[in-house]
Short mmCIF file of C-alpha atoms and ligand atoms in Angstrom, two decimals:
data_model
loop_
_atom_site.label_atom_id
_atom_site.label_comp_id
_atom_site.label_asym_id
_atom_site.label_seq_id
_atom_site.Cartn_x
_atom_site.Cartn_y
_atom_site.Cartn_z
CA MET A 1 -0.09 -0.14 0.04
CA THR A 2 1.30 3.59 -0.89
CA THR A 3 1.67 5.82 1.78
CA LEU A 4 -1.14 8.48 1.87
CA ALA A 5 0.91 10.92 3.79
CA ASP A 6 2.53 13.89 1.42
CA PRO A 7 6.10 14.48 1.42
CA VAL A 8 7.36 17.14 3.99
CA PRO A 9 10.50 19.36 4.09
CA GLY A 10 13.16 17.51 6.19
CA GLY A 11 11.30 14.01 5.21
CA ARG A 12 8.31 12.42 7.01
CA PRO A 13 9.35 10.72 10.15
CA GLY A 14 11.86 7.85 9.41
CA ASP A 15 12.37 8.92 5.63
CA VAL A 16 16.07 10.05 5.84
CA GLU A 17 17.22 6.92 8.00
CA ARG A 18 15.62 4.81 5.56
CA ALA A 19 16.99 6.60 2.53
CA THR A 20 20.36 6.61 4.04
CA ALA A 21 20.34 2.96 4.90
CA LEU A 22 18.86 2.26 1.02
CA SER A 23 21.83 4.52 -0.46
CA GLY A 24 24.41 2.26 1.33
CA GLU A 25 22.36 -0.87 0.27
CA LEU A 26 21.88 0.17 -3.24
CA SER A 27 25.45 1.09 -3.46
CA GLY A 28 26.58 -2.29 -2.30
CA ARG A 29 24.52 -3.67 -5.26
CA GLY A 30 26.60 -1.72 -7.63
CA VAL A 31 23.76 1.03 -8.32
CA HIS A 32 25.08 4.50 -9.09
CA GLY A 33 22.25 6.46 -9.68
CA VAL A 34 18.37 7.02 -9.02
CA VAL A 35 16.01 7.97 -11.64
CA LEU A 36 13.21 10.16 -10.31
CA SER A 37 10.43 10.04 -12.62
CA TYR A 38 6.92 11.47 -13.28
CA VAL A 39 4.38 12.06 -15.99
CA ASP A 40 3.47 15.24 -17.32
CA THR A 41 0.14 16.39 -18.43
CA ALA A 42 0.93 15.48 -21.86
CA GLY A 43 1.81 12.06 -20.77
CA VAL A 44 5.48 12.18 -21.19
CA CYS A 45 7.58 10.74 -18.22
CA ARG A 46 10.04 13.44 -17.41
CA VAL A 47 12.85 12.35 -15.10
CA LYS A 48 15.88 13.85 -12.88
CA THR A 49 18.46 11.46 -11.92
CA ILE A 50 20.73 12.00 -8.63
CA PRO A 51 23.95 9.76 -7.64
CA THR A 52 22.91 7.11 -5.01
CA ALA A 53 24.69 9.04 -2.44
CA LYS A 54 22.25 12.21 -2.67
CA LEU A 55 19.15 9.67 -1.87
CA ALA A 56 18.83 10.68 1.81
CA SER A 57 19.17 14.46 0.71
CA ALA A 58 16.43 14.04 -1.97
CA ALA A 59 14.38 12.32 0.68
CA ALA A 60 14.79 15.29 3.11
CA TRP A 61 14.68 18.32 0.86
CA GLY A 62 13.60 16.87 -2.55
CA VAL A 63 15.43 17.63 -6.13
CA GLY A 64 14.52 20.85 -7.99
CA MET A 65 12.72 20.98 -11.19
CA SER A 66 10.66 23.67 -12.78
CA PRO A 67 6.76 23.65 -12.84
CA VAL A 68 6.81 24.62 -16.49
CA PHE A 69 6.86 20.83 -17.05
CA ASP A 70 3.16 20.73 -16.28
CA THR A 71 2.28 22.50 -19.63
CA PHE A 72 4.92 20.78 -21.71
CA LEU A 73 3.69 19.20 -25.12
CA ALA A 74 4.87 15.89 -26.42
CA ASN A 75 6.96 17.77 -28.73
CA ASP A 76 8.64 19.57 -25.78
CA SER A 77 7.07 23.09 -26.69
CA ILE A 78 5.44 24.93 -24.08
CA VAL A 79 1.83 26.62 -23.57
CA ALA A 80 0.85 28.50 -20.79
CA THR A 81 -1.97 28.71 -18.49
CA ASP A 82 -2.91 31.59 -16.08
CA VAL A 83 -0.35 30.20 -13.33
CA LEU A 84 1.51 27.44 -15.03
CA GLY A 85 4.03 27.68 -18.27
CA SER A 86 6.14 30.49 -16.70
CA PRO A 87 9.74 30.04 -16.43
CA ASP A 88 9.37 31.49 -12.88
CA GLY A 89 9.56 29.03 -9.71
CA ASP A 90 10.79 25.97 -8.64
CA LEU A 91 9.44 22.38 -7.22
CA ARG A 92 10.73 19.67 -5.25
CA LEU A 93 10.64 16.15 -6.36
CA TYR A 94 10.41 13.72 -3.38
CA PRO A 95 10.96 10.15 -4.38
CA ASP A 96 8.61 7.61 -2.84
CA LEU A 97 11.02 5.20 -1.16
CA ASP A 98 8.34 2.72 -0.90
CA GLN A 99 8.24 2.21 -4.55
CA LEU A 100 12.09 2.46 -5.12
CA VAL A 101 13.50 -0.62 -7.10
CA VAL A 102 16.76 -1.61 -8.84
CA LEU A 103 16.36 -1.58 -12.43
CA ALA A 104 17.28 -5.03 -13.80
CA GLY A 105 17.19 -3.57 -17.40
CA GLN A 106 19.57 -0.82 -16.47
CA PRO A 107 22.61 -1.98 -14.57
CA GLY A 108 23.60 0.68 -12.30
CA TRP A 109 20.47 2.29 -11.98
CA ALA A 110 17.71 2.27 -9.37
CA TRP A 111 14.24 4.08 -10.07
CA ALA A 112 11.48 5.92 -7.76
CA PRO A 113 8.32 7.76 -8.88
CA VAL A 114 8.42 11.52 -7.09
CA ASP A 115 5.57 13.59 -5.57
CA ARG A 116 6.14 17.28 -6.27
CA ILE A 117 5.92 19.65 -3.56
CA THR A 118 6.29 23.48 -3.27
CA GLN A 119 9.42 25.19 -1.69
CA GLU A 120 7.05 26.15 0.86
CA GLY A 121 6.26 22.64 1.59
CA GLU A 122 2.77 22.64 -0.05
CA ARG A 123 1.04 20.08 -2.49
CA HIS A 124 1.87 21.22 -6.00
CA PRO A 125 -1.49 21.48 -7.41
CA GLY A 126 -0.17 20.49 -11.06
CA CYS A 127 1.21 16.83 -9.22
CA GLY A 128 -0.99 14.26 -10.79
CA ARG A 129 0.56 11.75 -8.17
CA THR A 130 -0.71 13.69 -5.46
CA VAL A 131 -4.22 14.36 -6.59
CA LEU A 132 -4.72 10.56 -7.00
CA ARG A 133 -3.33 9.92 -3.50
CA ARG A 134 -5.93 12.67 -2.40
CA ILE A 135 -8.88 10.93 -3.73
CA VAL A 136 -7.56 7.68 -2.44
CA ALA A 137 -7.24 8.89 0.83
CA GLU A 138 -10.69 10.77 1.19
CA ALA A 139 -12.38 7.29 -0.28
CA ALA A 140 -10.33 5.53 2.44
CA GLU A 141 -12.02 7.88 5.19
CA HIS A 142 -15.52 6.09 4.08
CA GLY A 143 -14.15 2.58 4.45
CA LEU A 144 -13.59 2.59 0.26
CA SER A 145 -10.11 1.14 -1.45
CA PHE A 146 -9.44 0.16 -4.72
CA LYS A 147 -7.38 -2.31 -6.55
CA ALA A 148 -6.10 -1.39 -10.28
CA ALA A 149 -3.79 -2.35 -12.85
CA ILE A 150 -2.94 -0.83 -16.23
CA GLU A 151 -2.22 -3.19 -19.08
CA ILE A 152 0.37 -2.46 -21.58
CA GLU A 153 0.59 -3.07 -25.36
CA TRP A 154 3.49 -1.90 -27.42
CA ALA A 155 5.07 -2.52 -31.16
CA VAL A 156 8.63 -3.77 -30.98
CA GLY A 157 10.52 -2.34 -34.01
CA GLN A 158 14.04 -2.90 -35.53
CA GLY A 159 16.45 -0.38 -33.95
CA ALA A 160 17.71 2.92 -35.73
CA VAL A 161 15.63 2.99 -38.78
CA GLU A 162 15.97 6.04 -41.08
CA GLY A 163 13.38 8.69 -40.75
CA GLY A 164 11.84 7.52 -37.67
CA GLU A 165 9.97 4.91 -39.61
CA PHE A 166 8.50 1.81 -37.58
CA VAL A 167 9.85 -1.57 -39.25
CA PRO A 168 8.27 -4.39 -37.07
CA ALA A 169 10.96 -6.59 -35.54
CA THR A 170 8.71 -9.62 -36.09
CA THR A 171 6.95 -11.25 -38.86
CA GLY A 172 4.81 -13.76 -37.21
CA PRO A 173 0.95 -13.61 -37.42
CA ALA A 174 -0.87 -12.09 -34.26
CA TYR A 175 -0.82 -14.23 -31.16
CA SER A 176 1.42 -16.74 -32.81
CA ALA A 177 4.09 -18.94 -31.61
CA THR A 178 6.11 -17.99 -34.46
CA ARG A 179 6.29 -14.14 -33.06
CA GLN A 180 6.79 -15.60 -29.60
CA VAL A 181 9.90 -17.56 -30.85
CA GLU A 182 11.52 -14.43 -32.83
CA LEU A 183 11.20 -12.23 -29.69
CA SER A 184 12.30 -14.92 -27.17
CA ALA A 185 15.66 -13.78 -25.98
CA CYS A 186 14.16 -10.37 -25.52
CA THR A 187 10.95 -11.27 -23.86
CA ALA A 188 12.69 -13.85 -21.67
CA ASP A 189 15.11 -11.22 -20.27
CA LEU A 190 11.86 -9.06 -19.70
CA LEU A 191 10.54 -11.62 -17.42
CA ALA A 192 13.73 -12.09 -15.25
CA ALA A 193 13.83 -8.18 -15.10
CA PHE A 194 10.19 -8.22 -13.62
CA ALA A 195 10.89 -11.16 -11.45
CA ALA A 196 14.11 -9.33 -10.12
CA GLN A 197 12.12 -6.02 -9.80
CA GLY A 198 9.27 -7.63 -7.94
CA VAL A 199 6.72 -7.04 -10.45
CA GLU A 200 4.14 -9.64 -10.68
CA VAL A 201 3.15 -10.80 -14.27
CA GLU A 202 -0.01 -12.28 -15.20
CA GLN A 203 0.75 -12.59 -19.05
CA LEU A 204 2.73 -11.74 -21.63
CA HIS A 205 1.84 -12.32 -25.12
CA PRO A 206 2.20 -11.80 -28.88
CA GLU A 207 -0.87 -9.13 -29.53
CA TYR A 208 -2.54 -8.39 -32.67
CA ALA A 209 -0.96 -5.53 -34.49
CA ALA A 210 2.62 -5.85 -36.51
CA GLY A 211 5.34 -6.51 -33.80
CA GLN A 212 2.98 -5.72 -31.10
CA PHE A 213 3.15 -7.39 -27.41
CA GLU A 214 1.05 -7.10 -24.30
CA ILE A 215 1.90 -7.39 -20.60
CA SER A 216 -0.60 -7.71 -17.89
CA VAL A 217 0.54 -7.11 -14.06
CA GLY A 218 -0.98 -7.88 -10.92
CA ALA A 219 -3.48 -5.37 -9.21
CA LEU A 220 -2.08 -2.83 -6.62
CA ASP A 221 -3.77 0.48 -5.01
CA PRO A 222 -4.27 3.11 -7.65
CA VAL A 223 -1.15 5.07 -7.08
CA ALA A 224 1.21 1.93 -6.85
CA ALA A 225 -0.67 0.74 -9.88
CA ALA A 226 -0.07 3.95 -11.87
CA ASP A 227 3.75 3.89 -10.43
CA ARG A 228 3.94 0.35 -12.24
CA SER A 229 2.65 1.33 -15.57
CA VAL A 230 5.67 3.84 -15.47
CA LEU A 231 8.18 1.36 -14.35
CA VAL A 232 6.75 -1.62 -16.55
CA ARG A 233 7.32 0.77 -19.61
CA GLN A 234 10.74 2.05 -18.52
CA THR A 235 11.58 -1.82 -18.02
CA ILE A 236 10.44 -2.66 -21.54
CA ARG A 237 12.23 -0.03 -23.26
CA ALA A 238 15.62 -0.59 -21.70
CA VAL A 239 15.45 -4.20 -22.20
CA ALA A 240 14.53 -3.89 -25.62
CA ALA A 241 17.24 -1.47 -26.49
CA ARG A 242 20.06 -3.91 -24.86
CA HIS A 243 18.67 -6.36 -27.81
CA GLY A 244 19.04 -4.02 -30.21
CA TYR A 245 15.19 -2.92 -30.57
CA VAL A 246 12.84 0.18 -30.30
CA VAL A 247 9.62 0.08 -28.53
CA SER A 248 6.43 2.37 -29.45
CA PHE A 249 3.65 2.80 -27.07
CA ALA A 250 2.24 5.13 -29.01
CA PRO A 251 -1.74 4.98 -29.23
CA ALA A 252 -1.35 4.56 -33.22
CA VAL A 253 1.88 3.46 -34.29
CA PHE A 254 0.27 3.93 -37.89
CA ALA A 255 -2.74 5.62 -38.74
CA GLN A 256 -4.65 2.50 -39.97
CA GLY A 257 -4.93 -0.54 -38.12
CA VAL A 258 -5.13 -1.61 -34.51
CA GLY A 259 -3.46 0.68 -32.08
CA ASN A 260 -1.86 0.25 -28.68
CA GLY A 261 -4.12 0.42 -25.68
CA GLY A 262 -3.51 0.90 -22.11
CA HIS A 263 -6.98 -0.64 -20.61
CA LEU A 264 -7.56 0.02 -17.11
CA HIS A 265 -8.64 -2.37 -14.64
CA LEU A 266 -10.49 -1.31 -11.30
CA SER A 267 -12.54 -2.67 -8.30
CA VAL A 268 -13.87 -0.90 -5.44
CA TRP A 269 -13.74 -2.71 -1.95
CA ARG A 270 -15.54 -1.68 1.09
CA ASP A 271 -13.99 -2.71 4.35
CA GLY A 272 -11.88 -5.32 2.43
CA VAL A 273 -14.81 -6.79 0.37
CA ASN A 274 -14.95 -6.69 -3.20
CA LEU A 275 -18.29 -4.81 -4.45
CA HIS A 276 -18.12 -6.41 -7.83
CA SER A 277 -19.00 -9.72 -6.60
CA GLY A 278 -21.32 -11.72 -4.48
CA GLY A 279 -24.12 -8.91 -4.82
CA ASP A 280 -27.73 -8.97 -6.08
CA GLY A 281 -27.17 -7.00 -9.22
CA ARG A 282 -26.01 -7.91 -12.63
CA HIS A 283 -23.24 -10.67 -13.09
CA GLY A 284 -23.11 -10.61 -8.99
CA MET A 285 -22.49 -6.80 -8.80
CA THR A 286 -23.56 -5.06 -5.98
CA ALA A 287 -25.90 -1.90 -6.54
CA GLU A 288 -22.85 0.18 -5.48
CA ALA A 289 -20.75 -1.70 -7.94
CA GLU A 290 -23.33 -1.04 -10.56
CA SER A 291 -23.51 2.63 -10.06
CA PHE A 292 -19.61 2.87 -9.77
CA ALA A 293 -19.64 1.38 -13.43
CA ALA A 294 -22.72 3.52 -14.48
CA GLY A 295 -20.63 6.81 -13.12
CA ILE A 296 -17.73 6.00 -15.45
CA LEU A 297 -20.03 5.17 -18.37
CA HIS A 298 -22.05 8.05 -18.08
CA ARG A 299 -18.56 10.43 -17.84
CA LEU A 300 -16.76 8.39 -20.54
CA PRO A 301 -16.88 11.47 -23.62
CA ALA A 302 -15.51 13.83 -21.10
CA LEU A 303 -13.07 11.26 -19.46
CA THR A 304 -11.52 10.61 -22.83
CA ALA A 305 -9.77 13.84 -22.69
CA VAL A 306 -7.72 12.29 -19.96
CA THR A 307 -7.53 9.03 -20.84
CA ALA A 308 -6.85 9.51 -24.57
CA PRO A 309 -5.14 12.68 -24.55
CA SER A 310 -2.89 12.69 -27.77
CA PRO A 311 -4.23 13.66 -31.39
CA ALA A 312 -2.96 10.25 -31.95
CA SER A 313 -5.14 8.54 -29.62
CA TYR A 314 -8.10 9.33 -32.13
CA LEU A 315 -6.38 7.34 -34.75
CA ARG A 316 -7.01 4.45 -32.34
CA LEU A 317 -10.37 5.02 -31.03
CA LYS A 318 -12.39 3.12 -33.99
CA PRO A 319 -15.04 0.75 -33.91
CA SER A 320 -14.19 -2.76 -33.92
CA GLN A 321 -10.93 -2.47 -33.01
CA TRP A 322 -11.40 -3.65 -29.31
CA ALA A 323 -10.65 -0.18 -28.35
CA GLY A 324 -13.99 0.45 -26.84
CA VAL A 325 -15.37 3.56 -28.63
CA PHE A 326 -19.16 3.55 -27.42
CA THR A 327 -20.65 4.38 -24.12
CA ALA A 328 -21.73 0.45 -23.55
CA TRP A 329 -21.16 -1.89 -21.03
CA GLY A 330 -21.06 -5.86 -21.17
CA ARG A 331 -19.82 -8.76 -19.45
CA GLU A 332 -16.71 -9.90 -21.35
CA THR A 333 -17.66 -7.75 -24.33
CA ARG A 334 -14.52 -6.55 -25.95
CA GLU A 335 -16.05 -3.76 -27.92
CA ALA A 336 -17.78 -2.25 -24.87
CA ALA A 337 -16.10 0.82 -23.41
CA VAL A 338 -16.65 -0.89 -19.94
CA ARG A 339 -16.22 -4.45 -19.66
CA ILE A 340 -17.33 -6.06 -16.52
CA VAL A 341 -14.92 -9.00 -15.71
CA THR A 342 -16.83 -11.32 -13.53
CA GLY A 343 -13.50 -13.71 -13.03
CA THR A 344 -13.74 -17.44 -13.26
CA ALA A 345 -16.11 -19.34 -10.67
CA GLY A 346 -14.07 -19.76 -7.46
CA LEU A 347 -11.99 -16.61 -8.02
CA ARG A 348 -14.64 -14.18 -8.13
CA GLU A 349 -14.26 -12.43 -4.44
CA GLN A 350 -10.72 -11.39 -5.43
CA ALA A 351 -11.01 -11.10 -9.09
CA ALA A 352 -14.00 -9.19 -10.36
CA ASN A 353 -13.41 -6.00 -11.53
CA LEU A 354 -14.21 -3.69 -14.41
CA GLU A 355 -12.23 -2.78 -17.50
CA VAL A 356 -12.21 0.71 -19.08
CA LYS A 357 -11.12 0.40 -22.73
CA PRO A 358 -10.90 4.01 -24.33
CA VAL A 359 -7.69 4.33 -22.50
CA ASP A 360 -4.11 4.41 -24.03
CA LEU A 361 -0.68 4.90 -23.04
CA ALA A 362 -0.12 8.60 -23.79
CA ALA A 363 -2.51 8.94 -20.66
CA ASN A 364 -0.68 10.20 -17.71
CA PRO A 365 -1.83 7.05 -15.63
CA TYR A 366 -2.15 9.13 -12.36
CA LEU A 367 -4.73 11.41 -14.05
CA ALA A 368 -6.44 8.62 -16.01
CA LEU A 369 -6.95 6.83 -12.39
CA ALA A 370 -8.05 10.45 -10.41
CA CYS A 371 -10.89 10.92 -13.00
CA VAL A 372 -12.04 7.40 -13.71
CA ILE A 373 -12.34 6.91 -10.00
CA ALA A 374 -13.96 10.19 -9.22
CA ALA A 375 -16.35 9.47 -12.03
CA GLY A 376 -16.91 5.75 -10.27
CA LEU A 377 -17.74 7.60 -6.88
CA ASP A 378 -19.77 10.19 -8.23
CA GLY A 379 -21.98 7.31 -9.71
CA MET A 380 -22.01 5.32 -6.61
CA SER A 381 -22.94 8.51 -4.35
CA SER A 382 -25.78 9.72 -6.61
CA GLY A 383 -27.15 5.93 -7.20
CA THR A 384 -26.61 6.65 -10.87
CA PRO A 385 -28.46 3.39 -12.88
CA LEU A 386 -26.60 1.27 -14.94
CA PRO A 387 -28.04 0.98 -18.40
CA GLU A 388 -29.21 -2.25 -20.44
CA GLU A 389 -26.22 -4.32 -20.83
CA ILE A 390 -25.20 -4.82 -24.72
CA THR A 391 -23.92 -7.76 -26.38
CA GLY A 392 -21.70 -8.02 -29.62
CA ASP A 393 -20.38 -5.05 -31.32
CA PRO A 394 -22.31 -1.61 -30.82
CA ALA A 395 -21.05 -0.50 -33.97
CA ARG A 396 -23.51 -2.76 -35.51
CA LEU A 397 -26.39 -1.70 -33.59
CA ASP A 398 -29.12 0.32 -35.53
CA PRO A 399 -28.85 3.79 -34.92
CA ALA A 400 -32.20 4.31 -33.53
CA ASP A 401 -31.87 1.56 -31.09
CA ALA A 402 -28.53 2.58 -30.19
CA ALA A 403 -29.72 6.04 -29.18
CA ALA A 404 -32.80 4.59 -27.21
CA ARG A 405 -29.89 2.69 -25.26
CA GLY A 406 -27.81 5.43 -24.55
CA VAL A 407 -25.10 4.23 -26.73
CA ARG A 408 -23.16 6.99 -28.06
CA ARG A 409 -20.03 7.29 -29.97
CA LEU A 410 -17.10 8.66 -28.12
CA PRO A 411 -15.51 11.64 -29.25
CA THR A 412 -13.56 11.19 -32.51
CA SER A 413 -11.27 13.94 -32.16
CA LEU A 414 -9.21 15.50 -29.16
CA PRO A 415 -10.96 19.16 -29.56
CA GLU A 416 -14.33 17.15 -29.05
CA ALA A 417 -13.07 15.39 -26.22
CA VAL A 418 -11.95 18.58 -25.06
CA GLU A 419 -15.32 20.49 -25.00
CA GLU A 420 -16.92 17.45 -23.44
CA PHE A 421 -14.10 17.87 -20.34
CA ARG A 422 -14.61 21.50 -20.37
CA LYS A 423 -18.15 20.94 -19.41
CA ASP A 424 -17.90 18.53 -16.72
CA GLU A 425 -17.55 20.33 -13.57
CA ARG A 426 -16.94 17.07 -11.38
CA LEU A 427 -14.04 16.01 -13.41
CA ARG A 428 -12.55 19.28 -13.13
CA ALA A 429 -12.98 19.73 -9.54
CA ALA A 430 -11.48 16.37 -9.06
CA LEU A 431 -8.44 17.46 -10.50
CA GLY A 432 -8.52 20.78 -9.18
CA PRO A 433 -8.50 24.18 -11.36
CA VAL A 434 -4.88 24.31 -11.80
CA LEU A 435 -4.60 20.85 -13.24
CA ALA A 436 -8.03 20.96 -15.05
CA ASP A 437 -6.80 24.32 -16.85
CA ALA A 438 -3.60 22.70 -17.66
CA VAL A 439 -5.24 19.57 -19.01
CA ILE A 440 -7.31 21.92 -21.30
CA ALA A 441 -4.11 24.02 -22.61
CA VAL A 442 -2.24 21.26 -23.18
CA ARG A 443 -4.73 19.04 -25.06
CA GLN A 444 -5.42 22.56 -27.47
CA GLY A 445 -1.66 22.68 -27.71
CA GLU A 446 -1.38 19.43 -29.20
CA SER A 447 -4.36 19.87 -31.40
CA GLU A 448 -2.62 23.15 -32.64
CA ALA A 449 0.69 21.22 -32.85
CA VAL A 450 -0.75 18.68 -35.65
CA ALA A 451 -3.02 21.27 -37.41
CA GLY A 452 -2.83 20.59 -41.43
CA LEU A 453 -1.28 17.20 -40.94
CA ASP A 454 -2.79 14.25 -42.17
CA ASP A 455 -3.34 10.89 -40.16
CA GLU A 456 -0.02 9.25 -41.18
CA ARG A 457 1.92 12.41 -39.99
CA VAL A 458 -0.06 12.57 -36.91
CA ALA A 459 0.74 9.04 -36.10
CA ALA A 460 4.55 9.78 -37.01
CA ALA A 461 4.50 12.90 -34.79
CA TYR A 462 3.70 10.95 -31.65
CA ARG A 463 5.16 7.56 -32.55
CA TRP A 464 8.22 7.74 -30.36
CA LYS A 465 7.16 10.12 -27.42
CA TYR A 466 5.43 7.95 -24.86
N1 LIG B 1 -5.10 -3.13 -29.12
C1 LIG B 1 -6.27 -3.08 -28.73
C2 LIG B 1 -6.66 -1.38 -28.42
O1 LIG B 1 -5.99 -0.88 -28.84
C3 LIG B 1 -7.02 -4.07 -27.49
C4 LIG B 1 -6.69 -5.24 -27.71
C5 LIG B 1 -6.90 -6.01 -26.35
O2 LIG B 1 -8.43 -6.32 -26.26
O3 LIG B 1 -6.07 -6.76 -25.77
O4 LIG B 1 -7.07 -1.22 -27.10
MG1 LIG B 2 -4.72 -6.79 -25.85
#
């Protein structure tokens, strides 16, 4: 369980002693430096690194970094809001020692996610990790907790191809043994790295698109799940590089075809009991779990501004590609935006959860989880009714039938998603005004950055960014 306490100048009780001991231990294991990592509003993971000997100082006083990164775009240009985007000011990055791991794919390095606080020791309103932790902490006061996991899909390409083109590193068919054999050495190293890093892997398999693979990892509390998604990608990239490959986590490696998803699995628990199982509702859901799912479904058009935040996200969000582009839910329905996963008989109390599909890996995982959880909790507190379930592909529904069932197509462009987000006061409040404004400004900046580009160029612009 991730600590729910914010960092404080001088360190939380015990932090400095722990960091001092850790830095000695890390040095003994040949670790020279620690990567301090967070994800910006655009979804790019930004880092600072420190020598291992500075870990105790970082735990006490943080490491400086400008708040300007909150309004960076994926192409590294900067937009501004009323309070962010100025060259003024500084923040302190505080490593979360609970999540520090030695990176098996990058000998000599350890990694830790950070919280960002001001030089005055206050929460930085632009820190997505802090926002998510606050939402989880408030829910905990009402006896609620969550388990979350983010699936990761990525495409493996041949290294250093001229012009930033993607040339798949495999030729075998989707899900095939051929493809598994082709990348056997690399994926074995990957599994070894995850085992060494204490990352519980559920499965790793060749996926549908050219050179595509997928990994699922065990569920954790939401902050740790978001951290893990960052760590898993860092590890995949590093191990692939050692084998001479490049990897793309972009929503759309090409304009056409199946993209890379980052499906989000989530369950809500009350006093240690899974609300998605053993209830009187549909598929064993309790009334609260139904309303939690309904709250997410209801807000999905606005949520896409956070879960599918890149212009390239809308190249992926197409019907009949398992990306879930209609406001519909169904049990194990892979075209529904909200898929109800009951788990296998015998495992349901532990395993039942819901999956949100219109999420990709351009999304800042902290913001995505914060907003999806806020939407679900809002559904729960207002008793939002869950509409009728769908089966099959909602793209095939007769339009009048779809309208009668409330099945809507999700936004088909980033500006459309931003308009929905702008209207959604609940989601904006969940992020707080500073971060909500940053989301809007950054999305507008991304849209302007690709104005006039055709789809293939949009895909190329973001292919290597996330
Ligand atoms: N690649 C699909 C997506 O973009 C998901 C495939 C799957 O269900 O694993 O969401
Ligand atoms: Mg998949």
